[in-house]
PDB file of C-alpha atoms and ligand atoms in Angstrom:
ATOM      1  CA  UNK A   1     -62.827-223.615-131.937  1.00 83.00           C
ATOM      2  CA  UNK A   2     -64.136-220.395-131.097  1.00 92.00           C
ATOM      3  CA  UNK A   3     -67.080-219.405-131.804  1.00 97.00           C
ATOM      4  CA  UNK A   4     -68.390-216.315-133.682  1.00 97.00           C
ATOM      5  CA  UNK A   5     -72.035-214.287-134.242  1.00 97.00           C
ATOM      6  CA  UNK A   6     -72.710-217.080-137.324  1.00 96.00           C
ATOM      7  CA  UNK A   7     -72.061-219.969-135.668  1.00 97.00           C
ATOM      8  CA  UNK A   8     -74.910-222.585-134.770  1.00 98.00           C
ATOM      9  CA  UNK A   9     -75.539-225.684-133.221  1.00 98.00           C
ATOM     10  CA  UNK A  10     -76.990-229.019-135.012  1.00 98.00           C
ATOM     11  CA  UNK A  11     -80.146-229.789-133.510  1.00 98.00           C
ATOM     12  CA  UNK A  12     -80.901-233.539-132.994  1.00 98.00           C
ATOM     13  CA  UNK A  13     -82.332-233.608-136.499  1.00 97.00           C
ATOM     14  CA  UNK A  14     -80.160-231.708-138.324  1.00 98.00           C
ATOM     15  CA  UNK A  15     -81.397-228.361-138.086  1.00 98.00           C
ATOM     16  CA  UNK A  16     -78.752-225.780-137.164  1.00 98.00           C
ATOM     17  CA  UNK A  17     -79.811-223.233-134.669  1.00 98.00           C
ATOM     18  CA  UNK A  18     -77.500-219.685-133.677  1.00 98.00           C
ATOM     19  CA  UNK A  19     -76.314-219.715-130.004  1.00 98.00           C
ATOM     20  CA  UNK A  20     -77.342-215.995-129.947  1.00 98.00           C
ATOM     21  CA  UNK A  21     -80.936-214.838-129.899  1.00 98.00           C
ATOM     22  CA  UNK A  22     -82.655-212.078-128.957  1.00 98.00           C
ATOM     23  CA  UNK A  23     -85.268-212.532-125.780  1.00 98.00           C
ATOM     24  CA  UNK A  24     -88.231-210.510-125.944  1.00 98.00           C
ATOM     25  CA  UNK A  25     -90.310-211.620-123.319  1.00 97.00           C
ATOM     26  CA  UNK A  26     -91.740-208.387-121.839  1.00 96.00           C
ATOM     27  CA  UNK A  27     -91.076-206.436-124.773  1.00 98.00           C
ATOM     28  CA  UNK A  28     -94.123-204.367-126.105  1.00 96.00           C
ATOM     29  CA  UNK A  29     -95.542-202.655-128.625  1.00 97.00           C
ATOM     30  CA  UNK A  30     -92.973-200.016-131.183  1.00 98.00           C
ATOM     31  CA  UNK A  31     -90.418-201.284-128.394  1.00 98.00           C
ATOM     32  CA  UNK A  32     -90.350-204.909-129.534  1.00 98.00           C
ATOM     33  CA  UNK A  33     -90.703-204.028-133.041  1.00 98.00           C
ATOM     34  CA  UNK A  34     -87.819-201.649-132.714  1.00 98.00           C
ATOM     35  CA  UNK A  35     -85.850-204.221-130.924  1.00 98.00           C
ATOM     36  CA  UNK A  36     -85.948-206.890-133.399  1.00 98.00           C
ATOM     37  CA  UNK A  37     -85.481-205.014-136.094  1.00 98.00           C
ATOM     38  CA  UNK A  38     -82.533-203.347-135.139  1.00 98.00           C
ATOM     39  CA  UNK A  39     -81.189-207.014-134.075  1.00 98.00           C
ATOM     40  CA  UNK A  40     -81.521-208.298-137.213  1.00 98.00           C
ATOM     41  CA  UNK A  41     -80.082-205.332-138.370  1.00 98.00           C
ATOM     42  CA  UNK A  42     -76.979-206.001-136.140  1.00 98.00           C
ATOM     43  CA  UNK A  43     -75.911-209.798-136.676  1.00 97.00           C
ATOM     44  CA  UNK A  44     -78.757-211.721-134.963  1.00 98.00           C
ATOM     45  CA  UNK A  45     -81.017-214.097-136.747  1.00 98.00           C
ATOM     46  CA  UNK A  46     -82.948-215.922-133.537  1.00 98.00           C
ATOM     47  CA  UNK A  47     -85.508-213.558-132.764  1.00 98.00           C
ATOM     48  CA  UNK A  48     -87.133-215.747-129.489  1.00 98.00           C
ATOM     49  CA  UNK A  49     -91.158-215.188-128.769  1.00 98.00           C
ATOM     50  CA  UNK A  50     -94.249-216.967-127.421  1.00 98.00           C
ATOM     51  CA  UNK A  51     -98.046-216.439-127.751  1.00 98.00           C
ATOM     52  CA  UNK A  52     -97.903-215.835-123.849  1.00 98.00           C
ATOM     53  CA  UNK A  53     -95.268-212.243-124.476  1.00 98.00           C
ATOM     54  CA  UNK A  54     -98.409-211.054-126.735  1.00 98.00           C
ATOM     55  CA  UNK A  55     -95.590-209.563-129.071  1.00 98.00           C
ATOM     56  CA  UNK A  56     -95.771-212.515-132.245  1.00 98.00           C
ATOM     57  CA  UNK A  57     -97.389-209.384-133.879  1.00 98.00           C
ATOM     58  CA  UNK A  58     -94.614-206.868-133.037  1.00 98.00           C
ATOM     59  CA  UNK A  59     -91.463-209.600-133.222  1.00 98.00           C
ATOM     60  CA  UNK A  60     -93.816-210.284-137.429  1.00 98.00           C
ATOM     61  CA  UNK A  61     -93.515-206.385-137.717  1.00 98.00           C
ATOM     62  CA  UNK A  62     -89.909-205.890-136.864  1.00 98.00           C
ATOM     63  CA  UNK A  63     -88.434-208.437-139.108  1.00 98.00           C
ATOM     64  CA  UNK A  64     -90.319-207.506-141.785  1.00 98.00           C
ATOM     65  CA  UNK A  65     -88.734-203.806-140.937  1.00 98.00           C
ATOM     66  CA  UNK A  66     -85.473-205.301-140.825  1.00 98.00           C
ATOM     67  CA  UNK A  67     -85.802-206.422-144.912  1.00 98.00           C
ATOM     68  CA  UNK A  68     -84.209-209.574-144.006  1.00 98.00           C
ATOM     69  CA  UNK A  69     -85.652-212.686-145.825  1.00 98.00           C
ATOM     70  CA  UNK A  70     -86.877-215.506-144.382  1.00 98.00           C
ATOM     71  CA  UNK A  71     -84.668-217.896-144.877  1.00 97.00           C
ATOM     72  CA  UNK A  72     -82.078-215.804-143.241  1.00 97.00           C
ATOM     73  CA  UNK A  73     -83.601-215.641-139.885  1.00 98.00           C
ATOM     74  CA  UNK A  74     -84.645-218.013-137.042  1.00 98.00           C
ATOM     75  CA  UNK A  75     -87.727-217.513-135.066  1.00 98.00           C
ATOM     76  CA  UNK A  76     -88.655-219.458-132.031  1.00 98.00           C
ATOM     77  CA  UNK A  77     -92.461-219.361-130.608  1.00 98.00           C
ATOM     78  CA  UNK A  78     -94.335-221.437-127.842  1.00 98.00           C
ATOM     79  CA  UNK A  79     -97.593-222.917-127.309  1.00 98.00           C
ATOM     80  CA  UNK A  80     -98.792-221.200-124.201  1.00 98.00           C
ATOM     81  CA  UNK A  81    -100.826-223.180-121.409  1.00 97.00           C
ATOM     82  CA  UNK A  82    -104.151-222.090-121.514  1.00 97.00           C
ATOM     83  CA  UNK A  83    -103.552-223.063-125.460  1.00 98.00           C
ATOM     84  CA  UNK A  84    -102.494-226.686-124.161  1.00 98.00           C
ATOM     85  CA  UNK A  85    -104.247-230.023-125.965  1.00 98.00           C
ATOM     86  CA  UNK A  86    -104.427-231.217-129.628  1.00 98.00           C
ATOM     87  CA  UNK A  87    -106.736-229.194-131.052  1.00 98.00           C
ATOM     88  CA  UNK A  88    -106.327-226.062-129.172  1.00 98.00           C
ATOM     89  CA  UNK A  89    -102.350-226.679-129.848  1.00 98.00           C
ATOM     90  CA  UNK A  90    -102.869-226.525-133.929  1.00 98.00           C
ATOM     91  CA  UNK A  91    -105.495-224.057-134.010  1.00 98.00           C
ATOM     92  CA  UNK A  92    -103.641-221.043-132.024  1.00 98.00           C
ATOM     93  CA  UNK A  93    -100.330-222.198-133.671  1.00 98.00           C
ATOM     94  CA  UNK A  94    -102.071-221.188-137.439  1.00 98.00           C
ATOM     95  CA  UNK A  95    -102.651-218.054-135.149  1.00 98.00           C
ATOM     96  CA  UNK A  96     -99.232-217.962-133.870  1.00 98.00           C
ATOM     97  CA  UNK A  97     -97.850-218.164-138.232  1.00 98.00           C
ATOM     98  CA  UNK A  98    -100.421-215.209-138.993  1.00 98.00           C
ATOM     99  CA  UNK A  99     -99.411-212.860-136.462  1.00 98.00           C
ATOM    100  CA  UNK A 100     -95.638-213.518-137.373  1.00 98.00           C
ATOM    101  CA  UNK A 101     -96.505-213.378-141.183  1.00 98.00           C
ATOM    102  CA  UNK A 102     -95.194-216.732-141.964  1.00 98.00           C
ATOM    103  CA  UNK A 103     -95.969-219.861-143.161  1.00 98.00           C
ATOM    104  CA  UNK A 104     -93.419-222.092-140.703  1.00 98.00           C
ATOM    105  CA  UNK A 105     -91.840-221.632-137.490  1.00 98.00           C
ATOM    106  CA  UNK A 106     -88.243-222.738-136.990  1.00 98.00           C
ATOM    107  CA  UNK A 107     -88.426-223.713-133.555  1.00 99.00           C
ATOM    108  CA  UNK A 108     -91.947-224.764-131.879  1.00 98.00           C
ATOM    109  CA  UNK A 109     -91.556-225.349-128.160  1.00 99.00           C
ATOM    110  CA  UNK A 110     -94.185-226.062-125.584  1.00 98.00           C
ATOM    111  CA  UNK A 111     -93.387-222.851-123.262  1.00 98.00           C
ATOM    112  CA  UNK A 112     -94.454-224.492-119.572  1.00 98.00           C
ATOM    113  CA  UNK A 113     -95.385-228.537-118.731  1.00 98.00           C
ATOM    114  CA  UNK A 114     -98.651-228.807-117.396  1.00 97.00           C
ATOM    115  CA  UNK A 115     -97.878-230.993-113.960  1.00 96.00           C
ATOM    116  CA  UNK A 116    -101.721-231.151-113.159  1.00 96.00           C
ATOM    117  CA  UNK A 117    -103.023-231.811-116.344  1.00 96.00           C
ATOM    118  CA  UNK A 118     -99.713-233.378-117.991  1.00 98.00           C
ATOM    119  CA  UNK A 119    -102.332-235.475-119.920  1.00 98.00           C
ATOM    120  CA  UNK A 120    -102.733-232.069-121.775  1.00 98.00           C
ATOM    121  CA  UNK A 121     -99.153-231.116-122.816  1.00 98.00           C
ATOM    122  CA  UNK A 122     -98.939-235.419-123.784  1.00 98.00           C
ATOM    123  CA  UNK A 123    -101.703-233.879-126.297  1.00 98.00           C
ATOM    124  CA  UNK A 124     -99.729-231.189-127.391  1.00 98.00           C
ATOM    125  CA  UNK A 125     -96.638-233.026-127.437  1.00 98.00           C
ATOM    126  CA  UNK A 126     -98.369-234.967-130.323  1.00 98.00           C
ATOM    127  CA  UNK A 127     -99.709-232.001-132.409  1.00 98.00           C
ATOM    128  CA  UNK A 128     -96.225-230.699-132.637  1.00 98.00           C
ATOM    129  CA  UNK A 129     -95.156-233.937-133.793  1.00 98.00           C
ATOM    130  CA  UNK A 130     -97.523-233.624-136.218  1.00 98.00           C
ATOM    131  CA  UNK A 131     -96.895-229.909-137.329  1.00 98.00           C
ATOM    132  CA  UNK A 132     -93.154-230.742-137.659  1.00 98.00           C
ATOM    133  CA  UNK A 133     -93.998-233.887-139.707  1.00 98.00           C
ATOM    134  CA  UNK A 134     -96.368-231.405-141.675  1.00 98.00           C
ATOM    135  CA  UNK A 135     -93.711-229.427-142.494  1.00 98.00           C
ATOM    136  CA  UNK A 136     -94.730-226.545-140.522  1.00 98.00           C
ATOM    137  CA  UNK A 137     -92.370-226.083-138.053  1.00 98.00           C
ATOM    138  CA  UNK A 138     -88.976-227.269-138.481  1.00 98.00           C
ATOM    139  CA  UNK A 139     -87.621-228.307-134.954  1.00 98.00           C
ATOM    140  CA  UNK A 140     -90.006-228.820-131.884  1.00 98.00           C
ATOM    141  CA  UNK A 141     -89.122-228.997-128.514  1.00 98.00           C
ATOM    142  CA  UNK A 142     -89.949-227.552-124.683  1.00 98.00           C
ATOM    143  CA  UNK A 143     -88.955-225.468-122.034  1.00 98.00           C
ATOM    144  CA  UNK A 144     -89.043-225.129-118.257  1.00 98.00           C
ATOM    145  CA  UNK A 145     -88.814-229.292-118.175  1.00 98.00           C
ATOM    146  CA  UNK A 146     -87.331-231.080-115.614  1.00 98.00           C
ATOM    147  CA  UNK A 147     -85.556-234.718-115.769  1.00 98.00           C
ATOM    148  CA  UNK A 148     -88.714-236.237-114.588  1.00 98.00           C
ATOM    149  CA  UNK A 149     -91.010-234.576-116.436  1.00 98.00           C
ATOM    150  CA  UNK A 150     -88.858-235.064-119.870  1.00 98.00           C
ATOM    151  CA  UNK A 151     -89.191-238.614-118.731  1.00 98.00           C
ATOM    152  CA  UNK A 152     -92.603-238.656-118.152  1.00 98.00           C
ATOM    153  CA  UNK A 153     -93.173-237.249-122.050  1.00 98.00           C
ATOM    154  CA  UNK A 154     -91.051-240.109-123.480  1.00 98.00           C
ATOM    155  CA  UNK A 155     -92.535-242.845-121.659  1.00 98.00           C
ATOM    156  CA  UNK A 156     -95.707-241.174-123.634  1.00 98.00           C
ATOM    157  CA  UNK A 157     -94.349-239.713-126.926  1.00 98.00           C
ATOM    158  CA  UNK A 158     -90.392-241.203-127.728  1.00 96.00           C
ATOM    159  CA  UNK A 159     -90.199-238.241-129.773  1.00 98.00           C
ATOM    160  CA  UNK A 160     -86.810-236.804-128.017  1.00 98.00           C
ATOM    161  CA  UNK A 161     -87.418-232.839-127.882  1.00 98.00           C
ATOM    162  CA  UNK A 162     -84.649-230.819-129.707  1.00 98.00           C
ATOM    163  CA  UNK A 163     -84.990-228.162-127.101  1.00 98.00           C
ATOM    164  CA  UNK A 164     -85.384-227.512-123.641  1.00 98.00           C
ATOM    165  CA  UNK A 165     -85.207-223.525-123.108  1.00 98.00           C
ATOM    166  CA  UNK A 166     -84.641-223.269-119.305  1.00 98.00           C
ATOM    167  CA  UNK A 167     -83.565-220.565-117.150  1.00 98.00           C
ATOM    168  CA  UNK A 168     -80.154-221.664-117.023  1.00 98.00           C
ATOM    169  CA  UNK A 169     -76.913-218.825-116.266  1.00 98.00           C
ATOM    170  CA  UNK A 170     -73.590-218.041-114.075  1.00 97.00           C
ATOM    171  CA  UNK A 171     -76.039-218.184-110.797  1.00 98.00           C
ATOM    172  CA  UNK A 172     -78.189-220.905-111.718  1.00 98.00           C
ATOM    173  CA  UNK A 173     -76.189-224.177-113.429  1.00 97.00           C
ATOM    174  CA  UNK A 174     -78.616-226.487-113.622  1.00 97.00           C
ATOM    175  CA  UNK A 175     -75.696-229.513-113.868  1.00 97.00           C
ATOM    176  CA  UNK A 176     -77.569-232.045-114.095  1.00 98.00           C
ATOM    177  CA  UNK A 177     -80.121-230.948-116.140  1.00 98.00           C
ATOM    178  CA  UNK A 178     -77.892-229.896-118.759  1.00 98.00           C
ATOM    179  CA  UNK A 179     -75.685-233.345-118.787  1.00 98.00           C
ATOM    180  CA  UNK A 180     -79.359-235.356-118.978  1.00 98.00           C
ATOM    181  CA  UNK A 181     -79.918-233.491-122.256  1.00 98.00           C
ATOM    182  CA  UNK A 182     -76.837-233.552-123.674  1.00 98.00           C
ATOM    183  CA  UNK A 183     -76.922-237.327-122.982  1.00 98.00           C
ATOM    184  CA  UNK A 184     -80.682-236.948-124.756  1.00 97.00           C
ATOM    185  CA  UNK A 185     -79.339-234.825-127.448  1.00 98.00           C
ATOM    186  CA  UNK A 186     -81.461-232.054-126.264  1.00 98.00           C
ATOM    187  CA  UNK A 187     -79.923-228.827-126.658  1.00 98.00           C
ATOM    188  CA  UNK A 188     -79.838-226.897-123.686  1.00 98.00           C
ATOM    189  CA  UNK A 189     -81.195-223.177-124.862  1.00 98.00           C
ATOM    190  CA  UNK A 190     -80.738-220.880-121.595  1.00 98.00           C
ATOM    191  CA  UNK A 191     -83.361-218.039-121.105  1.00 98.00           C
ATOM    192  CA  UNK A 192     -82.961-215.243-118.590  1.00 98.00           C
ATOM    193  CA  UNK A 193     -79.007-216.000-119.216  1.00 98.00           C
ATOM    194  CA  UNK A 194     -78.222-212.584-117.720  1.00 98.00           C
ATOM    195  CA  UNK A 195     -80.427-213.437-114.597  1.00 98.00           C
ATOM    196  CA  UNK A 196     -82.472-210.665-115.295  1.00 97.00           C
ATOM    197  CA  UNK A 197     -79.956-208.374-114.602  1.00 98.00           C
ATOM    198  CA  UNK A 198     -79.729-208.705-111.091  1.00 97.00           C
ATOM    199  CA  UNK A 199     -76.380-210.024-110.320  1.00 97.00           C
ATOM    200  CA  UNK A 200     -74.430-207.306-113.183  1.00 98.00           C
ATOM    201  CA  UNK A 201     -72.267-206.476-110.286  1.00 98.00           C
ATOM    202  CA  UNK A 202     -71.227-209.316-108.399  1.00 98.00           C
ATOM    203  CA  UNK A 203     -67.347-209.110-107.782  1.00 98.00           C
ATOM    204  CA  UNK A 204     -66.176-212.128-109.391  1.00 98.00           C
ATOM    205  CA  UNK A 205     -68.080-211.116-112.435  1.00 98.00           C
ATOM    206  CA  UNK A 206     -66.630-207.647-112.419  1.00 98.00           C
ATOM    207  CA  UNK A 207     -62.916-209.028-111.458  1.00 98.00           C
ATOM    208  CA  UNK A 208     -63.491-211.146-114.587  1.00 98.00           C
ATOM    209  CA  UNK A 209     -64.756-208.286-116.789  1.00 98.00           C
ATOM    210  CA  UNK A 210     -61.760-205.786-115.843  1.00 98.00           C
ATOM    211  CA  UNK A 211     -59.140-208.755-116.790  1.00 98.00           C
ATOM    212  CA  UNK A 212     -60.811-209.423-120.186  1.00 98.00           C
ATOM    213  CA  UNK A 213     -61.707-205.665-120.611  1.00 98.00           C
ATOM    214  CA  UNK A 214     -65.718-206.564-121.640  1.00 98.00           C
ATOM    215  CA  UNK A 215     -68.887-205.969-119.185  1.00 98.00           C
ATOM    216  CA  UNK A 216     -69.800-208.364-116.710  1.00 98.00           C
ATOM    217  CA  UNK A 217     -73.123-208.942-119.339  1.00 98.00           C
ATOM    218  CA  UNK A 218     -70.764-209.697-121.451  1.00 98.00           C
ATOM    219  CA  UNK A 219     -68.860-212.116-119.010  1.00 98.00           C
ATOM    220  CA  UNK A 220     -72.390-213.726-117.925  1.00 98.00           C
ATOM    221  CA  UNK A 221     -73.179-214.551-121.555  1.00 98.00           C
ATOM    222  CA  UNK A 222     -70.067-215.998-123.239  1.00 98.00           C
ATOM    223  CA  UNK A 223     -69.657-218.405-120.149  1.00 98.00           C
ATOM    224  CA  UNK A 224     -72.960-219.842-121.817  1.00 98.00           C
ATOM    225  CA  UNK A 225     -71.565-219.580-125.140  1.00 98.00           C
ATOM    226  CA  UNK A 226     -68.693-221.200-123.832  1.00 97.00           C
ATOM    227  CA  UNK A 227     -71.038-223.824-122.052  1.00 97.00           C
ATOM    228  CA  UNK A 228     -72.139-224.851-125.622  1.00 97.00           C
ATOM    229  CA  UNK A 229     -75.585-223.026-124.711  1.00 98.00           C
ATOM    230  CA  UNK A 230     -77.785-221.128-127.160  1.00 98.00           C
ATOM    231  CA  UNK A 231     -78.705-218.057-125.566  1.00 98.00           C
ATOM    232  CA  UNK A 232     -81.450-215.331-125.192  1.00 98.00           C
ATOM    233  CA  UNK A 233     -80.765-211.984-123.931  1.00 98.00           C
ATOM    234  CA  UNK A 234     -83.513-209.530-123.706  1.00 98.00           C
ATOM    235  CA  UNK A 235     -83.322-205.890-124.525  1.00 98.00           C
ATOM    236  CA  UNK A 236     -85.255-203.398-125.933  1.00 98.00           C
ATOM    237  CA  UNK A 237     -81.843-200.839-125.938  1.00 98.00           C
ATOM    238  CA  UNK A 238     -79.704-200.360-128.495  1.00 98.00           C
ATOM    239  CA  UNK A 239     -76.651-200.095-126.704  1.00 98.00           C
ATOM    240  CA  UNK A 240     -77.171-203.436-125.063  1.00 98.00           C
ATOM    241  CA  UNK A 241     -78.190-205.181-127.758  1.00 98.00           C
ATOM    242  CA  UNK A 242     -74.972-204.560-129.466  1.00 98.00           C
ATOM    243  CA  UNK A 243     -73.116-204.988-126.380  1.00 98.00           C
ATOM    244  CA  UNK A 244     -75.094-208.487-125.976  1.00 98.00           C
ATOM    245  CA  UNK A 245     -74.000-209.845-129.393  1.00 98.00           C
ATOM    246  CA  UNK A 246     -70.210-209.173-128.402  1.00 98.00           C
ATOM    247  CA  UNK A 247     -69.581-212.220-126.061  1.00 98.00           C
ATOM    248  CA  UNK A 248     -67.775-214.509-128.675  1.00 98.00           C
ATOM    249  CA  UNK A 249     -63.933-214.229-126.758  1.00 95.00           C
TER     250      UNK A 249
HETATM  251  P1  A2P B 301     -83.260-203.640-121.207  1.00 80.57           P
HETATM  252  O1  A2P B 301     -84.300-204.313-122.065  1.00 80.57           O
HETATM  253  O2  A2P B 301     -83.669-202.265-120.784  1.00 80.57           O
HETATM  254  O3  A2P B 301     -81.889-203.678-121.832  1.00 80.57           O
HETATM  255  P2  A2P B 301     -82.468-211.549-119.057  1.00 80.57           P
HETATM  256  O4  A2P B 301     -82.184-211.699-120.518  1.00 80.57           O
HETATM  257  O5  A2P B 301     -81.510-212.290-118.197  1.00 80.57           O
HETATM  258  O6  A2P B 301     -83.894-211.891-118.717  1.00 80.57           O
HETATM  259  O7  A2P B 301     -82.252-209.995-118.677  1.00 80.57           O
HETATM  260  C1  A2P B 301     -83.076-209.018-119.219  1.00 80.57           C
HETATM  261  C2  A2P B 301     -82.947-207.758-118.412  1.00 80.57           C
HETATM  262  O8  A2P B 301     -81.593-207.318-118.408  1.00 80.57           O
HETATM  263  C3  A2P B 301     -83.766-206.633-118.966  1.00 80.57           C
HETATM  264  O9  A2P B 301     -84.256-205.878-117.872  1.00 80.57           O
HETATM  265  C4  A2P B 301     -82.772-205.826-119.786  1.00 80.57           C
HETATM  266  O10 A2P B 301     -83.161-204.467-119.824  1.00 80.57           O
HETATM  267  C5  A2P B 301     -81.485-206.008-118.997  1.00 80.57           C
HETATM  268  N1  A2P B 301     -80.282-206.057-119.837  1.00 80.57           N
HETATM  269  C6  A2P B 301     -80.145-206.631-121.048  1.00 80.57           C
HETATM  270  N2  A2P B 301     -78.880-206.530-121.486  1.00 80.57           N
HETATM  271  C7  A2P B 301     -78.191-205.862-120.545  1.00 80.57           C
HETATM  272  C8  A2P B 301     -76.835-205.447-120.435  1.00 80.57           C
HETATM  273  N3  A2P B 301     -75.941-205.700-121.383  1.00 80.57           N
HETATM  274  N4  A2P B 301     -76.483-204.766-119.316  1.00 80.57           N
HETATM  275  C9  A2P B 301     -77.377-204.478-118.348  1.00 80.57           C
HETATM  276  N5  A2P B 301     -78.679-204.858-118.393  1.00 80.57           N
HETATM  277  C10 A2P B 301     -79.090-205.552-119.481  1.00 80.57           C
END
């Protein structure tokens, strides 16, 4: 069935997440603000941050700017590394809710594993457990995880993430990372989906963009849709960010 600007994915407990979010990793300051409140503003609801962007502040701001309520949006944060281990994990998340002005997070992710000290992120694995179980966050998962190192958690924690937000797009298909989690029942979340705009004018994307009359962005990020992935694009312009929510064909 196609898919459209409301339609979600069921997370391995339930929760339904939209494949379309808004990225904001490098956004700043009025930028950010700006950006997520005039996303909201145009059909998104997953506004995507971290305590590592420094924006929880600005991404809190701009939804509150958008007059949206709460239960209307989705907001994803992670648990940076220098934050990693139990305590440190539940402490800067309580951080994390002020500067968003909230009192839950919809997705909680761990944002990088920690292959030196993976002790650590086993740690933090287990407060998010916790916060989920808590109530305060209602999905939990990780990102930049690899087979081995999802297997490595489990063998610690079998708590089977909901998430694993990867750089994942048209010039980077991480096969068979994304048939391990679907196999898991991880969804696959893809950040950077538009490759950071580097490859906008590749000739196969643009041959495909002139036959379906839509931009080669546009091209890049309904092959994820079409891939079943959730997915991120960053802006901070307006333009784009309309342009970005228009990938449902
Ligand atoms: P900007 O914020 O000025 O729009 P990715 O999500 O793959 O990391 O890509 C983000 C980068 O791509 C940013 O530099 C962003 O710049 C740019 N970008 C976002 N949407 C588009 C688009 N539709 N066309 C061209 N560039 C885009």
């Amino acid at each position: 069935m196609q898919k459209t600007i409301n339609s979600t994915a069921t997370l391995n407990n339930g929760v339904e997440i939209p494949y379309l979010g808004l990225g904001t990793w490098q956004a700043r300051g009025k930028n950010c603000e700006h950006a997520v409140a005039f996303a909201l503003s145009h059909g998104y609801s997953l506004i995507d941050t971290a305590q590592a962007y420094g924006n929880e502040r600005q991404v809190g701001k701009g939804w509150k700017a958008s007059g949206l309520s709460r239960d209307d949006i989705f907001i994803t944060t992670k648990i940076r590394n220098s934050n990693q281990g139990y305590e440190s994990s539940k402490r800067t998340f309580q951080k994390s809710l002020d500067a968003l002005q909230t009192d839950y997070i919809d997705l909680l992710l761990i944002h990088w594993p920690d292959t030196r000290h993976f002790d650590q992120t086993v740690e933090t694995w287990q407060a998010l457990v916790e916060l989920q179980e808590e109530g305060l966050c209602r999905s939990i998962g990780v990102s930049n995880f690899t087979i081995p190192l999802i297997k490595k958690l489990l063998g610690e924690i079998n708590v089977v993430p909901a998430v694993n937000q990867v750089e994942l797009h048209t010039f980077l298909f991480q096969r068979d990372l994304l048939a391990y989690c679907r196999d898991q029942n991880m969804q696959i979340e893809a950040y950077s989906p538009l490759a950071r705009a580097r490859y906008l004018d590749n000739d196969t994307l643009q041959r495909i963009a002139k036959k379906v009359d839509k931009t080669t962005a546009q091209v890049m990020l309904a092959w994820c849709i079409n891939h079943d992935l959730v997915v991120i694009p960053k802006s901070t312009n307006e333009d784009r960010i309309k342009e970005n929510a228009d990938i449902f064909f």
